[in-house]
Amino acid sequence: MRKVYLAGPDVFLPDAVALGRRKKELCAAYGFEGLYPFDNEISPNLIGERVDKLIYRANERMIRRADLGICNLTPFRGPNADPGTVFELGMLVGLGKRVFGYTNVTNDFLNRCRALGDIVLDPVSNAWCDSNAMAVENFGNADNLMIDNALIEHGGYPIVRHDARPDELYRDLTGFEACLRLAVEAISKSA
Amino acid sequence: MRKVYLAGPDVFLPDAVALGRRKKELCAAYGFEGLYPFDNEISPNLIGERVDKLIYRANERMIRRADLGICNLTPFRGPNADPGTVFELGMLVGLGKRVFGYTNVTNDFLNRCRALGDIVLDPVSNAWCDSNAMAVENFGNADNLMIDNALIEHGGYPIVRHDARPDELYRDLTGFEACLRLAVEAISKSA
């Protein structure tokens, strides 16, 4: 059974374990084994290492064991996805694994930056810039171009965009399940 | 000559090309060849592909050619590093390359989140949470634990922290040069 690494800021939720269980059940329904970071049992006191280092090592081992990854790229504490998830997406790609991603906000990156304020259209270059005069990408993507395009190049599909209810922003699994369907399709195509 | 991929939000600066030149000159002074994303010449009209896809492909090719990476992980548009840079860090790690990183803000992640407001200490769990009740990491790290620990595990050194002047936040190369020195040290140790 193919193993799917389940990346996302979901691990920071108070009900992270329950959500991970739901994700793993959905994986099983589509013929996959879900690998959820929270499953790693960390016992820092037994070996005297820093907890964050142990979590890092356990997650990295899990990513290396996975056959593919599904990443929750919903904007997190600002205009972009959770950086832990984005790091894991990059690592999966570097390891040559197939990647899929979803976001629970349909609005694109530029429009989210505009809604957060503090960006302006430069009349000379006709390009959007932030308060540091740094360019804001305007490609209609959900996030930084490296993220959107990594999914297309290394999974075969654009990021799945779905608007969740605000109180379900990090729990809605509509996009996650769509990724599972895409993974099944991608594997059957390549078989 | 070893090739260093130069990752960072520097590419969004109006003077990105000049900054890249300075970084490449510093690389040369330490015996490295710097690979700067902006060096990629993109001619979209010649082949009819989307510009963002062409940039992605050129950057990925450059990352694969590199022997190591130095990442500018200065907080960008929120409490975390630029997600494009974080993706590239992950990819470098997945490809088995040595990685180094710097930030031009010394304050740690939790303190930066506190300064941005909107996080509270839960009196029951004694843990910091954001307005979605999602945990805020409190390990004294510069960023998400995956980022800080990737540098230690796959470069051998923690992130270099240096406080730049606010108007030099994305241009100060003190930490960058420190990473070059660490890279020289790491390579001489492993030789």
mmCIF file of C-alpha atoms in Angstrom:
data_model
loop_
_atom_site.group_PDB
_atom_site.id
_atom_site.type_symbol
_atom_site.label_atom_id
_atom_site.label_comp_id
_atom_site.label_asym_id
_atom_site.label_seq_id
_atom_site.Cartn_x
_atom_site.Cartn_y
_atom_site.Cartn_z
ATOM 1 C CA MET A 1 0.000 0.000 0.000
ATOM 2 C CA ARG A 2 1.405 3.402 -1.006
ATOM 3 C CA LYS A 3 2.259 5.763 1.848
ATOM 4 C CA VAL A 4 1.135 9.409 1.817
ATOM 5 C CA TYR A 5 2.889 11.980 3.997
ATOM 6 C CA LEU A 6 0.250 14.334 5.417
ATOM 7 C CA ALA A 7 1.825 17.796 5.625
ATOM 8 C CA GLY A 8 0.006 20.799 7.012
ATOM 9 C CA PRO A 9 -0.409 23.262 9.849
ATOM 10 C CA ASP A 10 -3.115 20.897 11.128
ATOM 11 C CA VAL A 11 -0.532 19.674 13.663
ATOM 12 C CA PHE A 12 -0.890 22.972 15.529
ATOM 13 C CA LEU A 13 -4.642 22.508 16.123
ATOM 14 C CA PRO A 14 -5.827 21.564 19.608
ATOM 15 C CA ASP A 15 -7.617 18.589 17.992
ATOM 16 C CA ALA A 16 -4.655 17.674 15.785
ATOM 17 C CA VAL A 17 -4.764 13.994 16.713
ATOM 18 C CA ALA A 18 -8.457 13.640 15.849
ATOM 19 C CA LEU A 19 -7.978 15.455 12.535
ATOM 20 C CA GLY A 20 -5.022 13.221 11.701
ATOM 21 C CA ARG A 21 -7.211 10.198 12.374
ATOM 22 C CA ARG A 22 -9.844 11.520 9.931
ATOM 23 C CA LYS A 23 -7.158 12.132 7.295
ATOM 24 C CA LYS A 24 -5.770 8.634 7.734
ATOM 25 C CA GLU A 25 -9.250 7.120 7.437
ATOM 26 C CA LEU A 26 -9.790 9.025 4.183
ATOM 27 C CA CYS A 27 -6.400 7.790 2.936
ATOM 28 C CA ALA A 28 -7.425 4.213 3.690
ATOM 29 C CA ALA A 29 -10.706 4.696 1.813
ATOM 30 C CA TYR A 30 -8.661 5.575 -1.300
ATOM 31 C CA GLY A 31 -6.189 2.737 -0.861
ATOM 32 C CA PHE A 32 -3.350 4.674 0.811
ATOM 33 C CA GLU A 33 -1.619 4.560 4.160
ATOM 34 C CA GLY A 34 -1.481 8.025 5.704
ATOM 35 C CA LEU A 35 1.653 9.060 7.595
ATOM 36 C CA TYR A 36 0.771 11.837 10.023
ATOM 37 C CA PRO A 37 3.564 13.787 11.764
ATOM 38 C CA PHE A 38 1.708 13.663 15.078
ATOM 39 C CA ASP A 39 1.982 9.883 15.109
ATOM 40 C CA ASN A 40 5.644 10.231 15.986
ATOM 41 C CA GLU A 41 6.112 9.401 19.641
ATOM 42 C CA ILE A 42 8.716 11.747 21.063
ATOM 43 C CA SER A 43 10.220 10.851 24.434
ATOM 44 C CA PRO A 44 12.787 13.598 24.972
ATOM 45 C CA ASN A 45 13.581 12.840 28.578
ATOM 46 C CA LEU A 46 14.800 9.371 27.756
ATOM 47 C CA ILE A 47 17.676 10.581 25.632
ATOM 48 C CA GLY A 48 18.253 14.192 26.661
ATOM 49 C CA GLU A 49 17.936 15.697 23.173
ATOM 50 C CA ARG A 50 16.002 18.852 22.348
ATOM 51 C CA VAL A 51 12.338 18.118 21.592
ATOM 52 C CA ASP A 52 12.319 20.182 18.391
ATOM 53 C CA LYS A 53 15.302 18.245 17.030
ATOM 54 C CA LEU A 54 13.586 14.933 17.772
ATOM 55 C CA ILE A 55 10.412 16.091 16.036
ATOM 56 C CA TYR A 56 12.457 17.229 13.036
ATOM 57 C CA ARG A 57 14.232 13.878 12.767
ATOM 58 C CA ALA A 58 11.025 11.877 13.143
ATOM 59 C CA ASN A 59 9.282 13.968 10.460
ATOM 60 C CA GLU A 60 12.227 13.675 8.091
ATOM 61 C CA ARG A 61 12.277 9.889 8.520
ATOM 62 C CA MET A 62 8.542 9.761 7.825
ATOM 63 C CA ILE A 63 8.929 11.914 4.685
ATOM 64 C CA ARG A 64 11.663 9.596 3.392
ATOM 65 C CA ARG A 65 9.403 6.566 3.955
ATOM 66 C CA ALA A 66 6.504 8.149 2.055
ATOM 67 C CA ASP A 67 5.722 7.483 -1.608
ATOM 68 C CA LEU A 68 3.887 10.755 -2.087
ATOM 69 C CA GLY A 69 2.782 13.846 -0.175
ATOM 70 C CA ILE A 70 -0.454 15.792 0.241
ATOM 71 C CA CYS A 71 0.129 19.302 1.592
ATOM 72 C CA ASN A 72 -2.364 21.629 3.267
ATOM 73 C CA LEU A 73 -1.229 24.974 1.829
ATOM 74 C CA THR A 74 -4.019 27.109 3.323
ATOM 75 C CA PRO A 75 -2.634 30.602 4.165
ATOM 76 C CA PHE A 76 -1.320 30.589 7.719
ATOM 77 C CA ARG A 77 -0.520 33.661 9.854
ATOM 78 C CA GLY A 78 -0.091 35.908 6.827
ATOM 79 C CA PRO A 79 -0.427 35.754 3.048
ATOM 80 C CA ASN A 80 1.491 32.476 2.630
ATOM 81 C CA ALA A 81 1.249 28.796 3.541
ATOM 82 C CA ASP A 82 2.751 27.386 6.747
ATOM 83 C CA PRO A 83 6.555 27.363 6.283
ATOM 84 C CA GLY A 84 6.938 23.947 7.930
ATOM 85 C CA THR A 85 4.601 22.514 5.298
ATOM 86 C CA VAL A 86 6.392 24.387 2.509
ATOM 87 C CA PHE A 87 9.755 23.014 3.693
ATOM 88 C CA GLU A 88 8.303 19.498 3.626
ATOM 89 C CA LEU A 89 6.871 20.064 0.139
ATOM 90 C CA GLY A 90 10.355 21.050 -1.041
ATOM 91 C CA MET A 91 11.923 18.036 0.604
ATOM 92 C CA LEU A 92 9.379 15.668 -0.983
ATOM 93 C CA VAL A 93 10.176 17.193 -4.396
ATOM 94 C CA GLY A 94 13.926 16.931 -3.815
ATOM 95 C CA LEU A 95 13.448 13.271 -2.918
ATOM 96 C CA GLY A 96 11.589 12.710 -6.203
ATOM 97 C CA LYS A 97 8.192 11.988 -4.654
ATOM 98 C CA ARG A 98 4.889 12.964 -6.209
ATOM 99 C CA VAL A 99 3.195 15.918 -4.501
ATOM 100 C CA PHE A 100 -0.359 17.214 -4.289
ATOM 101 C CA GLY A 101 -1.654 20.280 -2.474
ATOM 102 C CA TYR A 102 -4.812 22.059 -1.449
ATOM 103 C CA THR A 103 -5.813 25.378 0.042
ATOM 104 C CA ASN A 104 -9.028 26.232 1.857
ATOM 105 C CA VAL A 105 -8.993 29.791 0.455
ATOM 106 C CA THR A 106 -9.771 30.309 -3.257
ATOM 107 C CA ASN A 107 -8.640 33.931 -3.473
ATOM 108 C CA ASP A 108 -5.261 34.207 -5.188
ATOM 109 C CA PHE A 109 -2.023 35.430 -3.664
ATOM 110 C CA LEU A 110 -2.051 38.966 -5.035
ATOM 111 C CA ASN A 111 -5.658 39.554 -4.001
ATOM 112 C CA ARG A 112 -4.947 38.269 -0.486
ATOM 113 C CA CYS A 113 -1.970 40.657 -0.235
ATOM 114 C CA ARG A 114 -4.212 43.497 -1.440
ATOM 115 C CA ALA A 115 -6.810 42.605 1.189
ATOM 116 C CA LEU A 116 -4.123 42.629 3.900
ATOM 117 C CA GLY A 117 -3.201 46.135 2.687
ATOM 118 C CA ASP A 118 0.181 47.775 2.450
ATOM 119 C CA ILE A 119 0.866 46.980 -1.210
ATOM 120 C CA VAL A 120 0.716 49.474 -4.078
ATOM 121 C CA LEU A 121 0.724 49.415 -7.868
ATOM 122 C CA ASP A 122 3.866 51.162 -9.128
ATOM 123 C CA PRO A 123 2.712 53.488 -11.930
ATOM 124 C CA VAL A 124 6.057 53.318 -13.749
ATOM 125 C CA SER A 125 6.636 49.552 -13.822
ATOM 126 C CA ASN A 126 2.916 48.683 -13.569
ATOM 127 C CA ALA A 127 3.927 46.074 -10.963
ATOM 128 C CA TRP A 128 2.661 45.527 -7.412
ATOM 129 C CA CYS A 129 5.129 46.292 -4.610
ATOM 130 C CA ASP A 130 5.057 46.058 -0.810
ATOM 131 C CA SER A 131 6.133 48.728 1.675
ATOM 132 C CA ASN A 132 9.780 47.702 1.157
ATOM 133 C CA ALA A 133 9.389 48.295 -2.618
ATOM 134 C CA MET A 134 9.713 44.518 -3.055
ATOM 135 C CA ALA A 135 7.746 42.969 -5.922
ATOM 136 C CA VAL A 136 4.531 41.073 -5.176
ATOM 137 C CA GLU A 137 3.988 38.175 -7.590
ATOM 138 C CA ASN A 138 1.017 38.579 -9.925
ATOM 139 C CA PHE A 139 0.599 35.268 -11.729
ATOM 140 C CA GLY A 140 -2.870 34.324 -10.437
ATOM 141 C CA ASN A 141 -1.227 31.681 -8.253
ATOM 142 C CA ALA A 142 -2.375 30.607 -4.804
ATOM 143 C CA ASP A 143 1.081 31.273 -3.326
ATOM 144 C CA ASN A 144 4.734 31.853 -4.282
ATOM 145 C CA LEU A 145 5.371 30.541 -7.808
ATOM 146 C CA MET A 146 7.758 27.866 -6.525
ATOM 147 C CA ILE A 147 4.884 26.283 -4.595
ATOM 148 C CA ASP A 148 2.196 26.353 -7.283
ATOM 149 C CA ASN A 149 4.563 25.149 -9.973
ATOM 150 C CA ALA A 150 6.179 22.419 -7.876
ATOM 151 C CA LEU A 151 2.748 20.779 -7.611
ATOM 152 C CA ILE A 152 2.182 20.979 -11.369
ATOM 153 C CA GLU A 153 5.671 19.738 -12.257
ATOM 154 C CA HIS A 154 5.929 17.005 -9.627
ATOM 155 C CA GLY A 155 2.335 15.928 -9.150
ATOM 156 C CA GLY A 156 0.734 16.820 -12.430
ATOM 157 C CA TYR A 157 -2.070 19.012 -11.068
ATOM 158 C CA PRO A 158 -2.466 22.614 -9.884
ATOM 159 C CA ILE A 159 -3.214 23.277 -6.233
ATOM 160 C CA VAL A 160 -6.827 22.382 -5.351
ATOM 161 C CA ARG A 161 -8.649 25.545 -4.225
ATOM 162 C CA HIS A 162 -11.812 25.349 -2.159
ATOM 163 C CA ASP A 163 -13.415 27.968 0.099
ATOM 164 C CA ALA A 164 -13.936 26.543 3.570
ATOM 165 C CA ARG A 165 -16.162 28.126 6.198
ATOM 166 C CA PRO A 166 -13.994 30.424 8.346
ATOM 167 C CA ASP A 167 -14.447 28.243 11.432
ATOM 168 C CA GLU A 168 -13.386 25.181 9.382
ATOM 169 C CA LEU A 169 -10.409 26.879 7.713
ATOM 170 C CA TYR A 170 -7.818 24.366 8.935
ATOM 171 C CA ARG A 171 -10.154 21.385 9.316
ATOM 172 C CA ASP A 172 -12.205 21.251 6.094
ATOM 173 C CA LEU A 173 -11.066 18.147 4.175
ATOM 174 C CA THR A 174 -12.848 18.786 0.839
ATOM 175 C CA GLY A 175 -9.602 19.789 -0.872
ATOM 176 C CA PHE A 176 -7.707 17.022 0.889
ATOM 177 C CA GLU A 177 -10.109 14.403 -0.456
ATOM 178 C CA ALA A 178 -9.857 15.943 -3.939
ATOM 179 C CA CYS A 179 -6.067 15.450 -3.687
ATOM 180 C CA LEU A 180 -6.582 11.789 -2.820
ATOM 181 C CA ARG A 181 -8.701 11.395 -5.971
ATOM 182 C CA LEU A 182 -5.990 13.120 -8.031
ATOM 183 C CA ALA A 183 -3.365 10.818 -6.522
ATOM 184 C CA VAL A 184 -5.381 7.752 -7.504
ATOM 185 C CA GLU A 185 -5.792 9.165 -11.024
ATOM 186 C CA ALA A 186 -2.094 10.042 -11.349
ATOM 187 C CA ILE A 187 -0.997 6.587 -10.225
ATOM 188 C CA SER A 188 -3.435 4.814 -12.542
ATOM 189 C CA LYS A 189 -2.206 6.956 -15.472
ATOM 190 C CA SER A 190 1.429 6.139 -14.783
ATOM 191 C CA ALA A 191 0.775 2.426 -14.197
ATOM 192 C CA MET B 1 34.812 25.295 -7.915
ATOM 193 C CA ARG B 2 31.828 24.444 -5.690
ATOM 194 C CA LYS B 3 28.525 26.045 -6.652
ATOM 195 C CA VAL B 4 26.329 27.778 -4.061
ATOM 196 C CA TYR B 5 22.627 28.344 -4.745
ATOM 197 C CA LEU B 6 21.693 31.788 -3.391
ATOM 198 C CA ALA B 7 18.127 31.534 -2.075
ATOM 199 C CA GLY B 8 16.264 34.482 -0.603
ATOM 200 C CA PRO B 9 13.548 37.083 -1.044
ATOM 201 C CA ASP B 10 16.324 39.351 -2.370
ATOM 202 C CA VAL B 11 14.974 38.574 -5.859
ATOM 203 C CA PHE B 12 11.941 40.749 -5.102
ATOM 204 C CA LEU B 13 14.063 43.879 -4.437
ATOM 205 C CA PRO B 14 14.128 46.636 -7.058
ATOM 206 C CA ASP B 15 17.952 46.327 -7.009
ATOM 207 C CA ALA B 16 17.906 42.507 -7.048
ATOM 208 C CA VAL B 17 20.453 42.242 -9.851
ATOM 209 C CA ALA B 18 22.989 44.494 -8.101
ATOM 210 C CA LEU B 19 22.541 42.600 -4.825
ATOM 211 C CA GLY B 20 23.023 39.294 -6.629
ATOM 212 C CA ARG B 21 26.243 40.630 -8.095
ATOM 213 C CA ARG B 22 27.510 41.536 -4.601
ATOM 214 C CA LYS B 23 26.590 38.054 -3.334
ATOM 215 C CA LYS B 24 28.391 36.400 -6.239
ATOM 216 C CA GLU B 25 31.489 38.533 -5.634
ATOM 217 C CA LEU B 26 31.504 37.475 -1.975
ATOM 218 C CA CYS B 27 31.118 33.835 -3.052
ATOM 219 C CA ALA B 28 34.135 34.205 -5.348
ATOM 220 C CA ALA B 29 36.178 35.721 -2.508
ATOM 221 C CA TYR B 30 35.570 32.519 -0.509
ATOM 222 C CA GLY B 31 36.274 30.193 -3.429
ATOM 223 C CA PHE B 32 32.692 29.481 -4.502
ATOM 224 C CA GLU B 33 30.636 30.115 -7.599
ATOM 225 C CA GLY B 34 27.332 31.771 -6.683
ATOM 226 C CA LEU B 35 24.198 30.733 -8.592
ATOM 227 C CA TYR B 36 21.637 33.515 -8.366
ATOM 228 C CA PRO B 37 18.041 32.884 -9.475
ATOM 229 C CA PHE B 38 17.906 36.228 -11.262
ATOM 230 C CA ASP B 39 20.660 35.112 -13.632
ATOM 231 C CA ASN B 40 18.128 32.918 -15.389
ATOM 232 C CA GLU B 41 17.173 34.536 -18.652
ATOM 233 C CA ILE B 42 13.482 33.951 -19.250
ATOM 234 C CA SER B 43 12.133 34.565 -22.760
ATOM 235 C CA PRO B 44 8.491 33.586 -22.443
ATOM 236 C CA ASN B 45 7.309 34.883 -25.781
ATOM 237 C CA LEU B 46 9.649 32.623 -27.670
ATOM 238 C CA ILE B 47 7.986 29.451 -26.486
ATOM 239 C CA GLY B 48 4.537 30.495 -25.293
ATOM 240 C CA GLU B 49 4.838 29.053 -21.785
ATOM 241 C CA ARG B 50 3.741 30.833 -18.608
ATOM 242 C CA VAL B 51 6.507 33.015 -17.176
ATOM 243 C CA ASP B 52 6.112 31.637 -13.654
ATOM 244 C CA LYS B 53 6.533 28.059 -14.908
ATOM 245 C CA LEU B 54 9.694 29.013 -16.786
ATOM 246 C CA ILE B 55 11.110 30.709 -13.685
ATOM 247 C CA TYR B 56 10.276 27.636 -11.608
ATOM 248 C CA ARG B 57 12.005 25.291 -14.053
ATOM 249 C CA ALA B 58 15.092 27.491 -14.337
ATOM 250 C CA ASN B 59 15.383 27.748 -10.547
ATOM 251 C CA GLU B 60 14.945 24.014 -10.094
ATOM 252 C CA ARG B 61 17.655 23.312 -12.663
ATOM 253 C CA MET B 62 19.975 25.729 -10.864
ATOM 254 C CA ILE B 63 19.254 24.098 -7.488
ATOM 255 C CA ARG B 64 20.076 20.671 -8.930
ATOM 256 C CA ARG B 65 23.389 22.002 -10.306
ATOM 257 C CA ALA B 66 24.383 23.495 -6.940
ATOM 258 C CA ASP B 67 26.660 21.760 -4.432
ATOM 259 C CA LEU B 68 25.275 23.671 -1.464
ATOM 260 C CA GLY B 69 22.788 26.405 -0.606
ATOM 261 C CA ILE B 70 22.830 29.615 1.440
ATOM 262 C CA CYS B 71 19.339 30.815 2.336
ATOM 263 C CA ASN B 72 18.240 34.286 3.428
ATOM 264 C CA LEU B 73 15.611 33.381 6.034
ATOM 265 C CA THR B 74 14.890 36.922 7.256
ATOM 266 C CA PRO B 75 11.180 37.201 8.208
ATOM 267 C CA PHE B 76 9.189 38.294 5.176
ATOM 268 C CA ARG B 77 5.629 39.695 5.181
ATOM 269 C CA GLY B 78 4.785 38.109 8.511
ATOM 270 C CA PRO B 79 6.459 36.107 11.254
ATOM 271 C CA ASN B 80 8.120 33.587 8.914
ATOM 272 C CA ALA B 81 10.740 33.408 6.169
ATOM 273 C CA ASP B 82 9.858 33.820 2.484
ATOM 274 C CA PRO B 83 8.051 30.618 1.396
ATOM 275 C CA GLY B 84 9.866 30.475 -1.952
ATOM 276 C CA THR B 85 13.153 30.357 -0.057
ATOM 277 C CA VAL B 86 11.801 27.777 2.392
ATOM 278 C CA PHE B 87 10.653 25.572 -0.491
ATOM 279 C CA GLU B 88 14.137 25.786 -2.006
ATOM 280 C CA LEU B 89 15.734 24.947 1.355
ATOM 281 C CA GLY B 90 13.578 21.822 1.512
ATOM 282 C CA MET B 91 14.477 20.854 -2.032
ATOM 283 C CA LEU B 92 18.211 21.296 -1.355
ATOM 284 C CA VAL B 93 17.868 19.037 1.695
ATOM 285 C CA GLY B 94 15.889 16.437 -0.252
ATOM 286 C CA LEU B 95 18.625 16.446 -2.890
ATOM 287 C CA GLY B 96 21.228 15.783 -0.190
ATOM 288 C CA LYS B 97 23.011 19.131 -0.473
ATOM 289 C CA ARG B 98 24.568 20.982 2.425
ATOM 290 C CA VAL B 99 22.553 24.032 3.575
ATOM 291 C CA PHE B 100 23.354 27.197 5.502
ATOM 292 C CA GLY B 101 21.024 30.010 6.489
ATOM 293 C CA TYR B 102 20.938 33.478 7.970
ATOM 294 C CA THR B 103 18.370 35.935 9.237
ATOM 295 C CA ASN B 104 18.742 39.679 9.622
ATOM 296 C CA VAL B 105 16.507 39.695 12.725
ATOM 297 C CA THR B 106 17.877 38.212 15.961
ATOM 298 C CA ASN B 107 14.581 38.092 17.855
ATOM 299 C CA ASP B 108 13.220 34.550 18.027
ATOM 300 C CA PHE B 109 10.006 33.261 16.461
ATOM 301 C CA LEU B 110 7.816 33.336 19.567
ATOM 302 C CA ASN B 111 8.893 36.857 20.483
ATOM 303 C CA ARG B 112 8.213 38.082 16.966
ATOM 304 C CA CYS B 113 4.726 36.531 17.093
ATOM 305 C CA ARG B 114 4.159 38.219 20.454
ATOM 306 C CA ALA B 115 5.254 41.557 19.002
ATOM 307 C CA LEU B 116 2.821 41.097 16.095
ATOM 308 C CA GLY B 117 0.094 40.532 18.697
ATOM 309 C CA ASP B 118 -2.857 38.188 18.595
ATOM 310 C CA ILE B 119 -1.264 35.293 20.493
ATOM 311 C CA VAL B 120 -2.043 34.315 24.065
ATOM 312 C CA LEU B 121 -0.629 32.052 26.760
ATOM 313 C CA ASP B 122 -3.169 29.337 27.550
ATOM 314 C CA PRO B 123 -3.321 29.129 31.358
ATOM 315 C CA VAL B 124 -4.295 25.438 31.342
ATOM 316 C CA SER B 125 -1.685 24.019 28.962
ATOM 317 C CA ASN B 126 0.857 26.809 29.614
ATOM 318 C CA ALA B 127 1.379 26.939 25.827
ATOM 319 C CA TRP B 128 1.160 29.887 23.426
ATOM 320 C CA CYS B 129 -1.734 29.840 20.961
ATOM 321 C CA ASP B 130 -2.891 32.094 18.121
ATOM 322 C CA SER B 131 -6.440 33.399 17.543
ATOM 323 C CA ASN B 132 -7.384 30.033 15.962
ATOM 324 C CA ALA B 133 -6.238 28.236 19.160
ATOM 325 C CA MET B 134 -3.350 26.811 17.126
ATOM 326 C CA ALA B 135 -0.078 26.240 18.980
ATOM 327 C CA VAL B 136 2.796 28.691 18.496
ATOM 328 C CA GLU B 137 6.193 26.972 18.710
ATOM 329 C CA ASN B 138 8.303 27.969 21.707
ATOM 330 C CA PHE B 139 11.726 26.428 21.180
ATOM 331 C CA GLY B 140 13.795 29.622 20.973
ATOM 332 C CA ASN B 141 14.161 29.021 17.237
ATOM 333 C CA ALA B 142 14.318 31.686 14.545
ATOM 334 C CA ASP B 143 11.446 30.073 12.619
ATOM 335 C CA ASN B 144 9.441 26.850 12.314
ATOM 336 C CA LEU B 145 11.406 23.949 13.831
ATOM 337 C CA MET B 146 11.728 22.212 10.453
ATOM 338 C CA ILE B 147 13.736 25.185 9.170
ATOM 339 C CA ASP B 148 16.093 25.674 12.123
ATOM 340 C CA ASN B 149 16.761 21.970 12.474
ATOM 341 C CA ALA B 150 17.239 21.315 8.755
ATOM 342 C CA LEU B 151 20.199 23.714 8.862
ATOM 343 C CA ILE B 152 21.723 21.963 11.876
ATOM 344 C CA GLU B 153 21.168 18.452 10.502
ATOM 345 C CA HIS B 154 22.166 19.155 6.910
ATOM 346 C CA GLY B 155 24.709 21.950 7.229
ATOM 347 C CA GLY B 156 26.078 21.444 10.713
ATOM 348 C CA TYR B 157 25.360 24.924 12.057
ATOM 349 C CA PRO B 158 22.366 26.803 13.481
ATOM 350 C CA ILE B 159 20.913 29.700 11.537
ATOM 351 C CA VAL B 160 23.173 32.782 11.695
ATOM 352 C CA ARG B 161 21.297 35.610 13.420
ATOM 353 C CA HIS B 162 22.346 39.222 12.982
ATOM 354 C CA ASP B 163 20.362 42.436 13.510
ATOM 355 C CA ALA B 164 20.452 44.553 10.361
ATOM 356 C CA ARG B 165 19.450 48.199 10.243
ATOM 357 C CA PRO B 166 15.758 48.374 9.279
ATOM 358 C CA ASP B 167 16.544 50.027 5.939
ATOM 359 C CA GLU B 168 19.077 47.252 5.184
ATOM 360 C CA LEU B 169 16.820 44.395 6.306
ATOM 361 C CA TYR B 170 16.938 42.507 2.991
ATOM 362 C CA ARG B 171 20.321 43.797 1.802
ATOM 363 C CA ASP B 172 22.680 43.428 4.789
ATOM 364 C CA LEU B 173 25.164 40.668 3.904
ATOM 365 C CA THR B 174 26.837 40.210 7.322
ATOM 366 C CA GLY B 175 25.000 36.948 7.958
ATOM 367 C CA PHE B 176 25.471 35.870 4.367
ATOM 368 C CA GLU B 177 29.246 36.284 4.656
ATOM 369 C CA ALA B 178 29.197 34.394 7.972
ATOM 370 C CA CYS B 179 27.491 31.513 6.120
ATOM 371 C CA LEU B 180 30.257 31.532 3.508
ATOM 372 C CA ARG B 181 32.828 31.203 6.314
ATOM 373 C CA LEU B 182 30.834 28.310 7.813
ATOM 374 C CA ALA B 183 30.656 26.636 4.413
ATOM 375 C CA VAL B 184 34.442 26.866 4.033
ATOM 376 C CA GLU B 185 34.867 25.438 7.549
ATOM 377 C CA ALA B 186 32.376 22.607 6.939
ATOM 378 C CA ILE B 187 34.024 21.585 3.691
ATOM 379 C CA SER B 188 37.535 21.675 5.179
ATOM 380 C CA LYS B 189 36.330 19.519 8.107
ATOM 381 C CA SER B 190 34.803 16.923 5.794
ATOM 382 C CA ALA B 191 37.791 16.880 3.409
#
